[in-house]
CSV table of C-alpha atoms and ligand atoms in Angstrom, one decimal:
chain,number,residue,atom,x,y,z
A,3,UNK,CA,71.5,-115.9,-3.8
A,4,UNK,CA,70.8,-112.6,-2.6
A,5,UNK,CA,68.7,-110.8,-4.7
A,6,UNK,CA,69.2,-107.7,-6.0
A,7,UNK,CA,72.5,-107.4,-3.6
A,8,UNK,CA,75.9,-107.3,-5.5
A,9,UNK,CA,79.0,-109.0,-4.2
A,10,UNK,CA,82.6,-108.5,-3.9
A,11,UNK,CA,84.6,-111.6,-3.0
A,12,UNK,CA,87.9,-111.0,-1.9
A,13,UNK,CA,90.5,-114.1,-1.5
A,14,UNK,CA,93.4,-113.8,0.5
A,15,UNK,CA,96.3,-116.3,-1.5
A,16,UNK,CA,99.6,-114.5,0.2
A,17,UNK,CA,100.1,-117.3,1.8
A,18,UNK,CA,103.6,-118.3,2.1
A,19,UNK,CA,103.3,-121.7,2.8
A,20,UNK,CA,106.3,-122.9,3.7
A,21,UNK,CA,105.4,-126.1,5.4
A,22,UNK,CA,104.2,-127.4,2.5
A,23,UNK,CA,107.8,-127.6,2.0
A,24,UNK,CA,107.3,-126.8,-1.9
A,25,UNK,CA,108.5,-125.4,-5.0
A,26,UNK,CA,104.7,-124.4,-5.8
A,27,UNK,CA,102.9,-122.0,-3.7
A,28,UNK,CA,100.8,-123.9,-0.9
A,29,UNK,CA,97.4,-122.1,-2.6
A,30,UNK,CA,98.7,-124.3,-6.2
A,31,UNK,CA,98.5,-127.7,-4.4
A,32,UNK,CA,95.5,-129.6,-5.9
A,33,UNK,CA,92.8,-131.1,-4.0
A,34,UNK,CA,90.2,-133.5,-5.7
A,35,UNK,CA,92.5,-132.5,-9.2
A,36,UNK,CA,91.8,-128.7,-8.4
A,37,UNK,CA,94.1,-125.8,-7.3
A,38,UNK,CA,93.3,-124.9,-3.5
A,39,UNK,CA,92.8,-121.6,-5.2
A,40,UNK,CA,90.5,-123.0,-7.9
A,41,UNK,CA,88.4,-124.6,-5.0
A,42,UNK,CA,88.2,-121.3,-3.4
A,43,UNK,CA,87.3,-119.5,-6.5
A,44,UNK,CA,84.4,-121.8,-7.6
A,45,UNK,CA,82.8,-121.3,-4.0
A,46,UNK,CA,82.6,-117.3,-4.2
A,47,UNK,CA,81.8,-117.8,-7.9
A,48,UNK,CA,78.4,-120.0,-7.0
A,49,UNK,CA,77.8,-118.2,-4.0
A,50,UNK,CA,76.9,-115.3,-6.0
A,51,UNK,CA,79.6,-113.3,-6.4
A,52,UNK,CA,79.5,-110.6,-8.8
A,53,UNK,CA,83.6,-109.9,-8.9
A,54,UNK,CA,86.4,-111.3,-7.7
A,55,UNK,CA,89.5,-110.0,-6.2
A,56,UNK,CA,92.6,-111.9,-5.0
A,57,UNK,CA,95.1,-110.9,-2.9
A,58,UNK,CA,98.5,-112.9,-3.8
A,59,UNK,CA,102.5,-112.0,-2.5
A,60,UNK,CA,105.1,-110.4,-4.8
A,61,UNK,CA,106.6,-112.5,-7.4
A,62,UNK,CA,103.7,-114.7,-7.9
A,63,UNK,CA,103.7,-114.7,-11.6
A,64,UNK,CA,102.3,-118.5,-10.8
A,65,UNK,CA,99.2,-117.7,-9.2
A,66,UNK,CA,98.5,-114.9,-10.7
A,67,UNK,CA,98.4,-117.3,-13.8
A,68,UNK,CA,96.0,-119.7,-12.3
A,69,UNK,CA,93.9,-117.1,-11.2
A,70,UNK,CA,93.7,-115.7,-14.5
A,71,UNK,CA,93.2,-119.6,-15.9
A,72,UNK,CA,90.3,-120.3,-13.8
A,73,UNK,CA,88.4,-117.2,-13.6
A,74,UNK,CA,89.7,-114.3,-16.1
A,75,UNK,CA,87.1,-111.8,-14.8
A,76,UNK,CA,88.9,-111.9,-10.9
A,77,UNK,CA,91.4,-108.9,-10.4
A,78,UNK,CA,94.6,-109.4,-8.8
A,79,UNK,CA,96.2,-107.8,-6.3
A,80,UNK,CA,99.9,-107.5,-4.5
A,81,UNK,CA,100.3,-107.4,-0.9
A,82,UNK,CA,103.5,-106.0,-1.1
A,83,UNK,CA,104.4,-107.0,2.4
A,84,UNK,CA,102.9,-109.4,4.8
A,85,UNK,CA,101.6,-107.2,7.3
A,86,UNK,CA,98.1,-108.9,8.4
A,87,UNK,CA,94.5,-110.1,7.1
A,88,UNK,CA,92.6,-106.4,7.5
A,89,UNK,CA,96.1,-105.0,5.6
A,90,UNK,CA,95.4,-108.1,3.4
A,91,UNK,CA,92.2,-107.2,2.1
A,92,UNK,CA,93.1,-103.6,2.0
A,93,UNK,CA,95.6,-104.3,-1.4
A,94,UNK,CA,92.2,-105.1,-2.9
A,95,UNK,CA,91.2,-101.2,-1.8
A,96,UNK,CA,90.6,-100.2,-5.8
A,97,UNK,CA,87.8,-102.9,-6.2
A,98,UNK,CA,86.5,-102.3,-2.2
A,99,UNK,CA,86.1,-98.8,-3.5
A,100,UNK,CA,83.6,-99.4,-6.0
A,101,UNK,CA,81.1,-100.0,-3.7
A,102,UNK,CA,79.4,-103.7,-3.5
A,103,UNK,CA,76.5,-104.2,-0.8
A,104,UNK,CA,78.4,-107.6,0.3
A,105,UNK,CA,82.1,-108.1,1.4
A,106,UNK,CA,82.7,-111.6,1.2
A,107,UNK,CA,86.8,-112.6,2.3
A,108,UNK,CA,87.8,-115.7,2.1
A,109,UNK,CA,91.4,-117.7,2.6
A,110,UNK,CA,92.8,-119.6,-0.8
A,111,UNK,CA,93.9,-122.4,1.6
A,112,UNK,CA,90.5,-123.0,2.6
A,113,UNK,CA,89.1,-125.3,0.6
A,114,UNK,CA,86.4,-127.1,1.9
A,115,UNK,CA,83.7,-124.1,2.5
A,116,UNK,CA,80.5,-125.2,0.9
A,117,UNK,CA,78.8,-121.8,-1.7
A,118,UNK,CA,75.5,-122.1,1.6
A,119,UNK,CA,78.2,-121.3,4.1
A,120,UNK,CA,79.1,-118.2,1.9
A,121,UNK,CA,75.5,-117.6,1.1
A,122,UNK,CA,74.3,-118.0,4.9
A,123,UNK,CA,77.3,-114.8,5.6
A,124,UNK,CA,75.9,-113.2,2.5
A,125,UNK,CA,72.0,-113.5,3.9
A,126,UNK,CA,73.6,-112.1,7.8
A,127,UNK,CA,74.7,-109.5,5.9
A,128,UNK,CA,71.0,-108.7,3.9
A,129,UNK,CA,69.6,-109.2,7.4
A,130,UNK,CA,71.1,-106.2,8.5
A,131,UNK,CA,74.5,-107.2,10.8
A,132,UNK,CA,77.3,-105.5,8.7
A,133,UNK,CA,79.9,-107.6,10.2
A,134,UNK,CA,78.9,-111.2,10.0
A,135,UNK,CA,82.1,-113.8,11.4
A,136,UNK,CA,82.1,-118.0,10.4
A,137,UNK,CA,83.0,-119.8,13.8
A,138,UNK,CA,83.2,-123.1,14.7
A,139,UNK,CA,83.9,-125.7,17.6
A,140,UNK,CA,87.7,-126.8,17.6
A,141,UNK,CA,88.6,-129.6,18.8
A,142,UNK,CA,92.1,-128.2,19.5
A,143,UNK,CA,91.7,-124.4,19.9
A,144,UNK,CA,95.5,-123.6,20.0
A,145,UNK,CA,96.0,-121.3,17.6
A,146,UNK,CA,92.6,-119.8,16.8
A,147,UNK,CA,91.2,-116.8,17.0
A,148,UNK,CA,88.9,-116.8,19.9
A,149,UNK,CA,85.2,-115.7,19.9
A,150,UNK,CA,84.3,-114.3,22.8
A,151,UNK,CA,80.9,-114.2,23.1
A,152,UNK,CA,78.3,-112.2,25.9
A,153,UNK,CA,74.5,-113.6,26.2
A,154,UNK,CA,75.0,-115.2,22.5
A,155,UNK,CA,76.3,-112.1,20.7
A,156,UNK,CA,80.3,-112.1,19.1
A,157,UNK,CA,81.9,-109.5,21.3
A,158,UNK,CA,85.6,-109.9,20.2
A,159,UNK,CA,87.5,-112.0,18.1
A,160,UNK,CA,90.9,-112.6,20.3
A,161,UNK,CA,93.9,-114.0,18.3
A,162,UNK,CA,96.0,-116.9,20.7
A,163,UNK,CA,98.3,-115.0,20.7
A,164,UNK,CA,97.0,-111.9,22.5
A,165,UNK,CA,94.5,-113.9,24.6
A,166,UNK,CA,94.5,-114.5,28.5
A,167,UNK,CA,94.4,-117.7,29.7
A,168,UNK,CA,90.7,-117.8,30.5
A,169,UNK,CA,89.8,-116.8,26.9
A,170,UNK,CA,91.9,-119.7,25.4
A,171,UNK,CA,89.7,-122.1,27.5
A,172,UNK,CA,87.2,-120.9,24.6
A,173,UNK,CA,86.8,-123.8,22.4
A,174,UNK,CA,84.2,-121.2,19.7
A,175,UNK,CA,87.0,-120.0,16.9
A,176,UNK,CA,87.3,-117.9,14.5
A,177,UNK,CA,87.7,-119.7,11.2
A,178,UNK,CA,89.1,-116.9,9.5
A,179,UNK,CA,85.7,-116.2,6.8
A,180,UNK,CA,83.9,-112.8,6.7
A,181,UNK,CA,81.3,-110.8,5.5
A,182,UNK,CA,80.8,-107.2,5.7
A,183,UNK,CA,78.4,-104.9,4.7
A,184,UNK,CA,80.1,-102.6,1.7
A,185,UNK,CA,78.9,-99.7,2.7
A,186,UNK,CA,80.8,-100.1,6.2
A,187,UNK,CA,83.5,-102.0,5.2
A,188,UNK,CA,86.4,-99.8,4.2
A,189,UNK,CA,85.3,-97.1,7.6
A,190,UNK,CA,86.1,-100.4,9.6
A,191,UNK,CA,89.3,-102.0,7.5
A,192,UNK,CA,90.8,-98.7,8.1
A,193,UNK,CA,90.2,-98.7,11.6
A,194,UNK,CA,92.3,-101.5,12.5
A,195,UNK,CA,95.4,-100.6,13.9
A,196,UNK,CA,98.1,-102.9,14.8
A,197,UNK,CA,99.0,-102.9,18.1
A,198,UNK,CA,98.9,-106.5,18.8
A,199,UNK,CA,100.9,-109.3,20.0
A,200,UNK,CA,102.6,-110.0,16.5
A,201,UNK,CA,101.9,-106.4,15.2
A,202,UNK,CA,99.8,-107.2,12.5
A,203,UNK,CA,96.8,-105.6,11.1
A,204,UNK,CA,94.2,-108.7,12.1
A,205,UNK,CA,90.5,-108.6,10.0
A,206,UNK,CA,89.2,-110.3,13.4
A,207,UNK,CA,89.6,-107.0,15.3
A,208,UNK,CA,86.4,-105.7,12.4
A,209,UNK,CA,83.7,-107.1,14.7
A,210,UNK,CA,84.9,-105.3,18.3
A,211,UNK,CA,85.3,-102.2,16.1
A,212,UNK,CA,81.7,-102.7,14.6
A,213,UNK,CA,80.7,-102.7,17.2
A,214,UNK,CA,81.9,-99.6,19.0
A,215,UNK,CA,80.4,-97.8,16.1
A,216,UNK,CA,77.1,-99.1,16.9
A,217,UNK,CA,76.8,-102.0,13.9
A,218,UNK,CA,75.2,-105.4,14.4
A,219,UNK,CA,77.8,-108.2,14.3
A,220,UNK,CA,76.5,-111.8,13.9
A,221,UNK,CA,78.4,-114.9,14.6
A,222,UNK,CA,77.5,-118.0,12.4
A,223,UNK,CA,78.6,-121.2,13.1
A,224,UNK,CA,80.1,-124.1,10.1
A,225,UNK,CA,81.5,-127.9,11.3
A,226,UNK,CA,85.1,-128.0,11.8
A,227,UNK,CA,85.6,-130.1,8.8
A,228,UNK,CA,84.5,-127.7,6.1
A,229,UNK,CA,86.7,-124.6,7.5
A,230,UNK,CA,89.9,-126.9,7.8
A,231,UNK,CA,92.6,-125.0,6.9
A,232,UNK,CA,95.6,-126.7,4.5
A,233,UNK,CA,99.0,-125.5,6.2
A,234,UNK,CA,101.2,-129.0,5.5
A,235,UNK,CA,101.1,-132.1,3.7
A,236,UNK,CA,99.5,-133.9,6.0
A,237,UNK,CA,96.6,-131.0,6.1
A,238,UNK,CA,96.2,-131.5,2.5
A,239,UNK,CA,95.6,-135.1,3.1
A,240,UNK,CA,92.9,-134.3,5.4
A,241,UNK,CA,91.2,-132.1,3.3
A,242,UNK,CA,91.4,-134.2,0.0
A,243,UNK,CA,89.8,-137.2,2.1
A,244,UNK,CA,87.2,-135.4,4.1
A,245,UNK,CA,86.2,-133.9,0.1
A,246,UNK,CA,86.4,-137.6,-1.1
A,247,UNK,CA,83.9,-138.7,2.0
A,248,UNK,CA,81.6,-135.7,0.5
A,249,UNK,CA,81.9,-136.8,-3.1
A,250,UNK,CA,81.2,-140.1,-2.6
A,251,UNK,CA,77.8,-139.1,-0.4
A,252,UNK,CA,76.7,-136.8,-3.1
A,253,UNK,CA,77.0,-139.8,-5.8
A,254,UNK,CA,75.4,-142.4,-3.9
A,255,UNK,CA,72.8,-140.0,-3.1
A,256,UNK,CA,72.2,-139.1,-6.8
A,257,UNK,CA,71.5,-142.9,-7.6
A,258,UNK,CA,75.3,-144.8,-7.8
A,259,UNK,CA,76.4,-147.9,-6.0
A,260,UNK,CA,79.3,-148.0,-4.7
A,261,UNK,CA,80.3,-151.4,-3.3
A,262,UNK,CA,83.3,-149.8,-1.5
A,263,UNK,CA,83.2,-146.1,-1.4
A,264,UNK,CA,86.6,-145.6,1.2
A,265,UNK,CA,88.5,-147.2,-2.3
A,266,UNK,CA,86.7,-145.0,-5.0
A,267,UNK,CA,88.1,-141.5,-5.9
A,268,UNK,CA,86.5,-138.9,-7.5
A,269,UNK,CA,88.0,-135.5,-9.2
A,270,UNK,CA,86.4,-132.6,-8.1
A,271,UNK,CA,84.0,-132.3,-11.3
A,272,UNK,CA,83.2,-135.9,-11.9
A,273,UNK,CA,79.4,-136.4,-12.8
A,274,UNK,CA,77.7,-140.2,-12.1
A,275,UNK,CA,74.5,-140.9,-13.4
A,276,UNK,CA,71.5,-142.6,-11.3
A,277,UNK,CA,71.9,-146.9,-11.5
A,278,UNK,CA,75.8,-146.4,-11.8
A,279,UNK,CA,77.5,-149.3,-10.1
A,280,UNK,CA,81.2,-148.5,-9.4
A,281,UNK,CA,83.7,-151.3,-8.1
A,282,UNK,CA,86.1,-151.1,-5.4
A,283,UNK,CA,89.2,-149.2,-6.1
A,284,UNK,CA,88.5,-146.6,-9.1
A,285,UNK,CA,90.0,-143.4,-9.8
A,286,UNK,CA,88.3,-141.1,-11.3
A,287,UNK,CA,90.9,-137.5,-12.2
A,288,UNK,CA,88.9,-134.8,-14.0
A,289,UNK,CA,86.8,-134.0,-16.7
A,290,UNK,CA,85.0,-137.5,-16.5
A,291,UNK,CA,81.2,-137.6,-16.7
A,292,UNK,CA,79.4,-141.3,-16.4
A,293,UNK,CA,75.9,-141.4,-17.8
A,294,UNK,CA,72.9,-143.4,-16.3
A,295,UNK,CA,73.3,-146.9,-16.1
A,296,UNK,CA,77.0,-147.7,-16.8
A,297,UNK,CA,79.1,-150.2,-14.6
A,298,UNK,CA,83.1,-149.2,-14.1
A,299,UNK,CA,84.7,-152.4,-13.1
A,300,UNK,CA,87.2,-152.6,-10.4
A,301,UNK,CA,90.7,-151.0,-10.9
A,302,UNK,CA,90.1,-149.0,-13.6
A,303,UNK,CA,91.6,-145.5,-14.3
A,304,UNK,CA,89.6,-142.5,-15.9
A,305,UNK,CA,90.4,-139.2,-16.9
A,306,UNK,CA,88.8,-136.6,-19.5
A,307,UNK,CA,86.8,-139.2,-20.9
A,308,UNK,CA,82.9,-139.6,-21.1
A,309,UNK,CA,81.3,-143.0,-20.4
A,310,UNK,CA,77.6,-143.5,-22.1
A,311,UNK,CA,74.5,-144.5,-20.6
A,312,UNK,CA,74.9,-148.7,-19.8
A,313,UNK,CA,78.2,-148.7,-21.3
A,314,UNK,CA,81.0,-151.2,-19.1
A,315,UNK,CA,84.9,-150.3,-18.3
A,316,UNK,CA,87.3,-152.6,-16.7
A,317,UNK,CA,88.5,-154.4,-14.8
A,318,UNK,CA,91.6,-152.9,-15.1
A,319,UNK,CA,90.6,-150.2,-17.8
A,320,UNK,CA,92.1,-146.9,-18.8
A,321,UNK,CA,90.5,-144.1,-20.0
A,322,UNK,CA,92.4,-141.8,-20.8
A,323,UNK,CA,91.4,-137.5,-21.8
A,324,UNK,CA,89.5,-137.9,-24.9
A,325,UNK,CA,87.9,-141.1,-24.7
A,326,UNK,CA,84.2,-140.9,-25.5
A,327,UNK,CA,82.1,-144.5,-25.0
A,328,UNK,CA,78.5,-144.4,-26.2
A,329,UNK,CA,75.7,-146.3,-25.2
A,330,UNK,CA,76.2,-149.9,-24.5
A,331,UNK,CA,80.1,-150.2,-25.3
A,332,UNK,CA,82.3,-152.0,-23.4
A,333,UNK,CA,86.0,-151.5,-22.9
A,334,UNK,CA,87.2,-154.2,-20.9
A,335,UNK,CA,90.7,-155.4,-18.6
A,336,UNK,CA,93.6,-154.4,-19.9
A,337,UNK,CA,91.9,-152.1,-22.5
A,338,UNK,CA,93.8,-148.3,-22.8
A,339,UNK,CA,91.2,-145.7,-24.5
A,340,UNK,CA,93.0,-142.4,-25.4
A,341,UNK,CA,90.3,-139.8,-27.8
A,342,UNK,CA,88.8,-142.0,-29.3
A,343,UNK,CA,85.2,-142.7,-29.9
A,344,UNK,CA,83.8,-145.8,-29.4
A,345,UNK,CA,80.4,-146.9,-30.9
A,346,UNK,CA,77.1,-147.8,-29.2
A,347,UNK,CA,77.5,-151.7,-28.4
A,348,UNK,CA,81.1,-151.6,-30.1
A,349,UNK,CA,83.2,-154.0,-28.0
A,350,UNK,CA,87.1,-153.6,-27.0
A,351,UNK,CA,87.0,-156.5,-25.0
A,352,UNK,CA,91.0,-157.5,-24.0
A,353,UNK,CA,94.5,-155.8,-23.6
A,354,UNK,CA,94.0,-153.2,-26.4
A,355,UNK,CA,95.3,-149.9,-27.2
A,356,UNK,CA,93.0,-147.6,-29.1
A,357,UNK,CA,94.1,-144.0,-29.5
A,358,UNK,CA,93.2,-141.2,-31.7
A,359,UNK,CA,90.5,-143.7,-33.7
A,360,UNK,CA,86.9,-144.0,-34.2
A,361,UNK,CA,85.1,-147.5,-33.5
A,362,UNK,CA,81.6,-147.7,-35.1
A,363,UNK,CA,78.5,-148.9,-33.2
A,364,UNK,CA,78.6,-152.6,-33.1
A,365,UNK,CA,82.4,-153.2,-33.8
A,366,UNK,CA,84.3,-156.2,-32.5
A,367,UNK,CA,88.2,-155.2,-31.6
A,368,UNK,CA,89.8,-158.3,-30.8
A,369,UNK,CA,92.7,-158.7,-27.9
A,370,UNK,CA,95.8,-157.3,-28.7
A,371,UNK,CA,94.8,-155.1,-30.9
A,372,UNK,CA,96.5,-151.6,-31.7
A,373,UNK,CA,96.0,-148.6,-33.4
A,374,UNK,CA,99.8,-147.6,-34.4
A,375,UNK,CA,99.1,-144.2,-34.1
A,376,UNK,CA,102.1,-142.2,-33.3
A,377,UNK,CA,105.8,-142.1,-35.8
A,378,UNK,CA,107.7,-140.6,-33.0
A,379,UNK,CA,106.7,-137.1,-34.4
A,380,UNK,CA,103.2,-137.1,-35.2
A,381,UNK,CA,99.6,-138.6,-34.7
A,382,UNK,CA,97.4,-140.2,-36.8
A,383,UNK,CA,94.0,-141.5,-37.1
A,384,UNK,CA,92.6,-144.8,-37.4
A,385,UNK,CA,89.0,-144.9,-38.4
A,386,UNK,CA,87.1,-148.2,-38.0
A,387,UNK,CA,83.8,-148.7,-39.3
A,388,UNK,CA,80.4,-150.0,-38.0
A,389,UNK,CA,80.4,-153.6,-37.3
A,390,UNK,CA,83.9,-154.6,-38.0
A,391,UNK,CA,85.8,-157.0,-36.9
A,392,UNK,CA,89.2,-156.8,-36.2
A,393,UNK,CA,91.0,-160.1,-35.5
A,394,UNK,CA,93.0,-160.6,-32.1
A,395,UNK,CA,96.6,-159.7,-32.5
A,396,UNK,CA,96.2,-157.1,-35.3
A,397,UNK,CA,98.2,-153.2,-35.7
A,398,UNK,CA,96.4,-151.2,-37.4
A,399,UNK,CA,99.1,-148.5,-38.4
A,400,UNK,CA,97.3,-145.0,-39.0
A,401,UNK,CA,96.3,-143.4,-40.4
A,402,UNK,CA,94.5,-146.1,-42.0
A,403,UNK,CA,90.4,-147.1,-42.4
A,404,UNK,CA,89.4,-150.3,-42.2
A,405,UNK,CA,85.0,-149.9,-43.5
A,406,UNK,CA,82.1,-150.6,-42.5
A,407,UNK,CA,81.9,-154.7,-42.2
A,408,UNK,CA,84.8,-155.4,-43.5
A,409,UNK,CA,87.3,-158.4,-41.1
A,410,UNK,CA,90.9,-158.2,-40.4
A,411,UNK,CA,92.7,-161.5,-39.9
A,412,UNK,CA,94.1,-162.2,-36.6
A,413,UNK,CA,97.7,-161.1,-36.6
A,414,UNK,CA,97.8,-158.6,-39.3
A,415,UNK,CA,99.6,-155.3,-39.7
A,416,UNK,CA,97.4,-153.7,-41.6
A,417,UNK,CA,99.0,-150.7,-43.5
A,418,UNK,CA,96.1,-149.5,-46.4
A,419,UNK,CA,92.5,-149.3,-46.0
A,420,UNK,CA,90.2,-152.1,-46.4
A,421,UNK,CA,86.8,-151.6,-48.0
A,422,UNK,CA,83.7,-152.1,-46.5
A,423,UNK,CA,83.1,-155.8,-46.0
A,424,UNK,CA,85.8,-156.9,-47.1
A,425,UNK,CA,88.4,-159.1,-45.6
A,426,UNK,CA,92.2,-158.1,-45.0
A,427,UNK,CA,95.1,-160.6,-44.1
A,428,UNK,CA,98.5,-158.9,-43.5
A,429,UNK,CA,100.6,-161.9,-42.1
A,430,UNK,CA,103.1,-164.8,-42.9
A,431,UNK,CA,101.6,-167.6,-44.9
A,432,UNK,CA,101.3,-170.8,-42.6
A,433,UNK,CA,103.2,-173.7,-44.2
A,434,UNK,CA,102.8,-177.0,-42.6
A,435,UNK,CA,104.7,-180.6,-42.7
A,436,UNK,CA,103.2,-183.7,-41.8
A,437,UNK,CA,105.2,-185.4,-39.1
A,438,UNK,CA,107.6,-183.2,-38.4
A,439,UNK,CA,107.7,-182.7,-34.9
A,440,UNK,CA,108.1,-186.4,-34.7
A,441,UNK,CA,111.7,-186.2,-36.7
A,442,UNK,CA,112.5,-183.9,-35.6
A,443,UNK,CA,112.1,-184.9,-31.4
A,444,UNK,CA,113.6,-187.7,-32.4
A,445,UNK,CA,116.9,-186.3,-34.0
A,446,UNK,CA,117.0,-184.7,-31.3
A,447,UNK,CA,117.1,-187.0,-28.2
A,448,UNK,CA,119.9,-188.8,-30.2
A,449,UNK,CA,121.8,-185.7,-30.9
A,450,UNK,CA,121.5,-184.9,-27.0
A,451,UNK,CA,122.7,-188.8,-25.7
A,452,UNK,CA,125.4,-188.6,-27.8
A,453,UNK,CA,126.6,-185.1,-26.1
A,454,UNK,CA,125.9,-186.9,-22.6
A,455,UNK,CA,128.2,-189.1,-23.2
A,456,UNK,CA,131.0,-187.3,-24.7
A,457,UNK,CA,131.4,-185.9,-21.7
A,458,UNK,CA,130.9,-188.7,-19.2
B,502,UD1,C1,93.1,-116.7,11.0
B,502,UD1,C2,92.6,-115.8,11.7
B,502,UD1,C3,91.6,-116.7,13.0
B,502,UD1,C4,91.2,-117.4,12.4
B,502,UD1,C5,92.4,-118.5,11.7
B,502,UD1,C6,91.7,-119.6,11.1
B,502,UD1,C7,93.1,-113.2,11.3
B,502,UD1,C8,94.3,-112.2,12.1
B,502,UD1,N1,93.2,-114.2,12.4
B,502,UD1,O1,94.8,-116.7,12.0
B,502,UD1,O2,91.6,-115.7,14.1
B,502,UD1,O3,91.3,-118.6,13.5
B,502,UD1,O4,92.6,-117.8,10.8
B,502,UD1,O5,92.2,-120.4,10.5
B,502,UD1,O6,93.0,-112.8,10.7
B,502,UD1,N2,96.9,-113.8,4.9
B,502,UD1,C9,97.7,-113.2,3.7
B,502,UD1,N3,98.5,-111.9,4.1
B,502,UD1,C10,98.7,-111.2,5.5
B,502,UD1,C11,98.2,-112.6,6.6
B,502,UD1,C12,97.6,-113.2,6.1
B,502,UD1,O7,97.7,-112.8,2.7
B,502,UD1,O8,99.3,-110.2,5.5
B,502,UD1,C13,96.4,-114.9,4.3
B,502,UD1,C14,96.9,-115.7,4.4
B,502,UD1,O9,97.6,-116.2,3.3
B,502,UD1,C15,96.3,-116.8,4.4
B,502,UD1,C16,95.1,-116.0,5.8
B,502,UD1,O10,95.1,-114.9,5.1
B,502,UD1,O11,95.4,-117.6,3.6
B,502,UD1,C17,94.9,-116.1,6.9
B,502,UD1,O12,96.7,-116.0,7.9
B,502,UD1,P1,97.2,-116.6,8.5
B,502,UD1,O13,98.1,-115.9,8.3
B,502,UD1,O14,96.9,-117.9,8.2
B,502,UD1,O15,96.1,-116.3,9.9
B,502,UD1,P2,96.3,-117.3,11.1
B,502,UD1,O16,97.2,-117.2,11.9
B,502,UD1,O17,96.1,-118.4,11.0
B,503,MG,MG1,96.2,-119.7,9.1
């Protein structure tokens, strides 16, 4: 953070995103379970922005709604016509005029920029450079603005379309992010013209104009992987891959074991404790936390779920939103849990659906148990007490309560509450006839023989 300096972040989100070939605006496409715009908002917030302005295109209520949902304090400005990046920043003039110390400009389609990088741009401002630009060494610089450096100082940024053949050989390119000192920002932005190849108002003219005013300009640099932008689905997948690479490393650094990291997929907000073991092919949707010492076996899918210390899930476990596993709870193979608390040490080991329920500590839920929680209109709750034992292949028709320590006989359809320590058996009573099968087989053989003769 930059103590004592106020900060306004201006996020440009007016991209058309036509190359996404989508009904959805580009910045609402998701990486790791959160919109690209959401990533940009989170990064500038983490870099200490006191105020955030998001510049969107006209007729984009969906983008405005996303801003409102994710960061209600942010203000939305509409850039009526797409006339360049400086023009876009100036759409937020009212916010700029409020006089922040630092102005950060970020692109909503560049979702991998770390808060630390925004902080280093701010540190450049605090060190007395009114313009700090972020560059990167481009593997292929085509299309990017080039940093024209002289004696290690950024002289100007030249857009690809305006660059000479010599300038086009420069590989140090503009990432697009920029920090401006708030005392100079409006004057610099207002002095930017549009006499260039695209007749656009380029934010990238800011460094040269600042230098002409005798102001110091600094160029910082970031890895290309951090500043990669998203313009089409292939780049979206590339950004996702980079996010996952980073997250896997971070999770392992915090003490989790990933046997095959490249097969495990996290969301932006997944939290994983230490000594957690994650087997191959596991997917974490948004909203999952896994506490210390838990094991997530192969081929499990978790979202909106809390996995307690030393609990275990899978293989082939499915935790849906509201699943909450207490310490040492076990959810085994082909088990689905939704909106249910599974108590300490409770076991739901095989082929089961537990939804809208609570399962007490040390309860044992037999294979094939189903909570019948839905009648086509409403959902109902099933309560299973501590130490209860539900026999295999039972249907628990909610609302229903199985008391603490109660037993349910296998194959039961339970429609009434079972008292604590009681037994409920709700199935057809077994009948038996000694020797029946032998008699049946002999008669059947005779019938079959005579049928075969008749067709000869
Ligand atoms: C921009 C930079 C270029 C840099 C590159 C990095 C300028 C002039 N050029 O070029 O130096 O190398 O990014 O990716 O800044 N936007 C608006 N309104 C506009 C124009 C743009 O909101 O009128 C937004 C876009 O939605 C996008 C961002 O600004 O998020 C950048 O615009 P884009 O057209 O992609 O600029 P580039 O040509 O890629
Ligand atoms: Mg671009």
